[in-house]
GROMACS .gro file of C-alpha atoms in nm:
model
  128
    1UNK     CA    1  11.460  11.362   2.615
    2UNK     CA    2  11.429  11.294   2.262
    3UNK     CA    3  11.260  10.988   2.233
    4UNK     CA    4  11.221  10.850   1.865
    5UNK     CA    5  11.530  11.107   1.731
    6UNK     CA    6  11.769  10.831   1.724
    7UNK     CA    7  11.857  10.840   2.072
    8UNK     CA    8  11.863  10.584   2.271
    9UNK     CA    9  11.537  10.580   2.553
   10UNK     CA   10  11.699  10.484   2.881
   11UNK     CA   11  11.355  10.360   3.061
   12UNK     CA   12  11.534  10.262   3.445
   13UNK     CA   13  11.601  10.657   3.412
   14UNK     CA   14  11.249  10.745   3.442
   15UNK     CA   15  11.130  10.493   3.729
   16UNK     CA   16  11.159  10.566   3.997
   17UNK     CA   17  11.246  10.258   4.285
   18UNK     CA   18  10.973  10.091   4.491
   19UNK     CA   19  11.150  10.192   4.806
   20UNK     CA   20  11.145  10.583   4.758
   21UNK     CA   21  10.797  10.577   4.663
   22UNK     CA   22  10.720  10.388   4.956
   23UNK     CA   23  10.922  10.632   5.162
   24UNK     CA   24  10.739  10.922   5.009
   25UNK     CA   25  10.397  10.784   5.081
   26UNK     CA   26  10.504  10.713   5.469
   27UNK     CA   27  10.694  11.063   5.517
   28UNK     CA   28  10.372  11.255   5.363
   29UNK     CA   29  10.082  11.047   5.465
   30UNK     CA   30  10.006  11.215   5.806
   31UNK     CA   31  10.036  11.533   5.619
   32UNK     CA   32   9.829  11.442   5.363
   33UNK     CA   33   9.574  11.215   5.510
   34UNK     CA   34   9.415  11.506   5.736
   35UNK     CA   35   9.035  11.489   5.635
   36UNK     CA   36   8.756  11.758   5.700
   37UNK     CA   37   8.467  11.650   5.839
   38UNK     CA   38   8.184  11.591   5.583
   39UNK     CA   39   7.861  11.509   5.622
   40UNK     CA   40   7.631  11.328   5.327
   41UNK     CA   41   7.419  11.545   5.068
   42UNK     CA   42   7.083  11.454   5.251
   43UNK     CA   43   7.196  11.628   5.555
   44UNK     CA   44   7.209  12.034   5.438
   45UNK     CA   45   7.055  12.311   5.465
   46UNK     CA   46   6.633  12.355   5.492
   47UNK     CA   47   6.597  12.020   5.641
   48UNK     CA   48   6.355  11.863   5.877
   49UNK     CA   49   6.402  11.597   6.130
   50UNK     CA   50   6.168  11.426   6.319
   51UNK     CA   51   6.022  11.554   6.621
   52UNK     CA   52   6.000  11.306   6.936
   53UNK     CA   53   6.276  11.050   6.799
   54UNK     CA   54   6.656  11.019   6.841
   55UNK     CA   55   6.791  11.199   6.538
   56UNK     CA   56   7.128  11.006   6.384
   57UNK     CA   57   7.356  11.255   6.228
   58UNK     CA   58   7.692  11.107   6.042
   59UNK     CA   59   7.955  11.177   5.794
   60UNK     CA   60   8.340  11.119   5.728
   61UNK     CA   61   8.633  11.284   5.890
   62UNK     CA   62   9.033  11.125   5.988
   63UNK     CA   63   9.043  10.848   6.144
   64UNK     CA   64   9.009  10.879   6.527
   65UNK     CA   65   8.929  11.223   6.516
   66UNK     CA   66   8.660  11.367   6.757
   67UNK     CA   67   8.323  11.541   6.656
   68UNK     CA   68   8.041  11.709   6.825
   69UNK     CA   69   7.713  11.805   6.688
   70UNK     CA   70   7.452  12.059   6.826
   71UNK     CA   71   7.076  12.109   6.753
   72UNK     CA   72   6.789  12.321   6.907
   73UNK     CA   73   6.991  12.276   7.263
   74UNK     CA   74   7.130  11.921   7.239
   75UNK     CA   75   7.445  11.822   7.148
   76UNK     CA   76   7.593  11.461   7.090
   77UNK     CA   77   7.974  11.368   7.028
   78UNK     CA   78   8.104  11.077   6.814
   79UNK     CA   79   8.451  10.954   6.745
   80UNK     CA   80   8.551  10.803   6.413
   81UNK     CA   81   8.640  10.454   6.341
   82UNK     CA   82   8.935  10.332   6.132
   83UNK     CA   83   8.738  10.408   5.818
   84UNK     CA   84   8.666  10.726   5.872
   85UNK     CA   85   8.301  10.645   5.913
   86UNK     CA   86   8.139  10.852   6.206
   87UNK     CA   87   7.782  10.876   6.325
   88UNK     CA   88   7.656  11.069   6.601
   89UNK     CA   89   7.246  11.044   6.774
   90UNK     CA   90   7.052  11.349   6.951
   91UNK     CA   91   6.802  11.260   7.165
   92UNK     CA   92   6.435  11.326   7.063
   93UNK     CA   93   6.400  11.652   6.990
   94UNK     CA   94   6.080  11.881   7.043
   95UNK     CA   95   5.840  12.013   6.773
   96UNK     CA   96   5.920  12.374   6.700
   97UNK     CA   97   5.817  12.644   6.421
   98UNK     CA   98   6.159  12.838   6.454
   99UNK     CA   99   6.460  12.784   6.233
  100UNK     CA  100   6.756  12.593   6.406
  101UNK     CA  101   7.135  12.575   6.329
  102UNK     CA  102   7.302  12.218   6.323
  103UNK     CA  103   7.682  12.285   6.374
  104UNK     CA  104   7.880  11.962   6.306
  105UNK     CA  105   8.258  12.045   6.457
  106UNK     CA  106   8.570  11.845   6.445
  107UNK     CA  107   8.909  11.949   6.224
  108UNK     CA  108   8.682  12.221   6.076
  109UNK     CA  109   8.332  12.354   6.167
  110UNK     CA  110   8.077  12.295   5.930
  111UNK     CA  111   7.675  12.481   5.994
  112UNK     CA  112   7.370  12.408   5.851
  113UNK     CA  113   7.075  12.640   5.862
  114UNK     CA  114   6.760  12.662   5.832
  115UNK     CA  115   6.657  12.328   6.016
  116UNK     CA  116   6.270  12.224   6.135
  117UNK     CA  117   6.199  11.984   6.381
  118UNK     CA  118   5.830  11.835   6.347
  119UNK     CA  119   5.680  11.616   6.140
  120UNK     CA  120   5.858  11.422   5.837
  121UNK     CA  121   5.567  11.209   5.608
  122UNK     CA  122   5.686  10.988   5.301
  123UNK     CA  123   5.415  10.933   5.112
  124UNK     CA  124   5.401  10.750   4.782
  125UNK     CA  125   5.131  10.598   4.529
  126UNK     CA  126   4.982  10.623   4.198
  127UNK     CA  127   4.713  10.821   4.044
  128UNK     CA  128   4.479  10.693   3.761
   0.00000   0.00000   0.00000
């Protein structure tokens, strides 16, 4: 195309009609709306939870899809909503010194290691 060389710029040429795109965005959203389960940047590995209380795990995945976590031998399921939005509670969960995996499965199978269950403490303040 030689826009600016004296010839003429046909611009209906290069758009494309409302009704394809549309088309293309119906045909290939299925394909491309598929979404991996993900989980938020607080929930990773060397974590603690807290011991003795229900434990909420969520993230994102596809809408309606399925997903199951496991922790030091309990597991929960969950089902997403329209959004996306998922969310997931253990029961309370024992103190323990050992290491535990949290696997978080649905389209794909994500692990995080290296989690404690005891005590979690926030503490805040200012020193003079």
């Amino acid at each position: 195309m030689n826009v600016g060389r004296g010839t003429p710029f046909n611009a209906r040429s290069t758009t494309s009609s409302p009704a394809i795109v549309l088309l293309v965005f119906a045909l290939l959203g299925p394909i491309c709306a598929r979404a991996e389960v993900k989980l938020p940047a607080i929930i990773s590995d060397h974590m603690v939870v807290q011991a003795d209380a229900p434990v909420a795990i969520w993230g994102w995945a596809s809408p309606g899809e399925a997903v199951s976590i496991s922790l030091a031998g309990e597991s929960a399921s969950a089902k997403t909503g329209d959004d996306g939005k998922w969310m997931a509670q253990l029961a309370k969960l024992k103190p323990s010194g050992e290491s535990q995996t949290l696997t978080v499965k649905g389209a794909n199978t994500l692990t995080i290691h290296d989690v404690l269950v005891g005590e979690v403490w926030l503490a805040s303040g200012q020193s003079n």
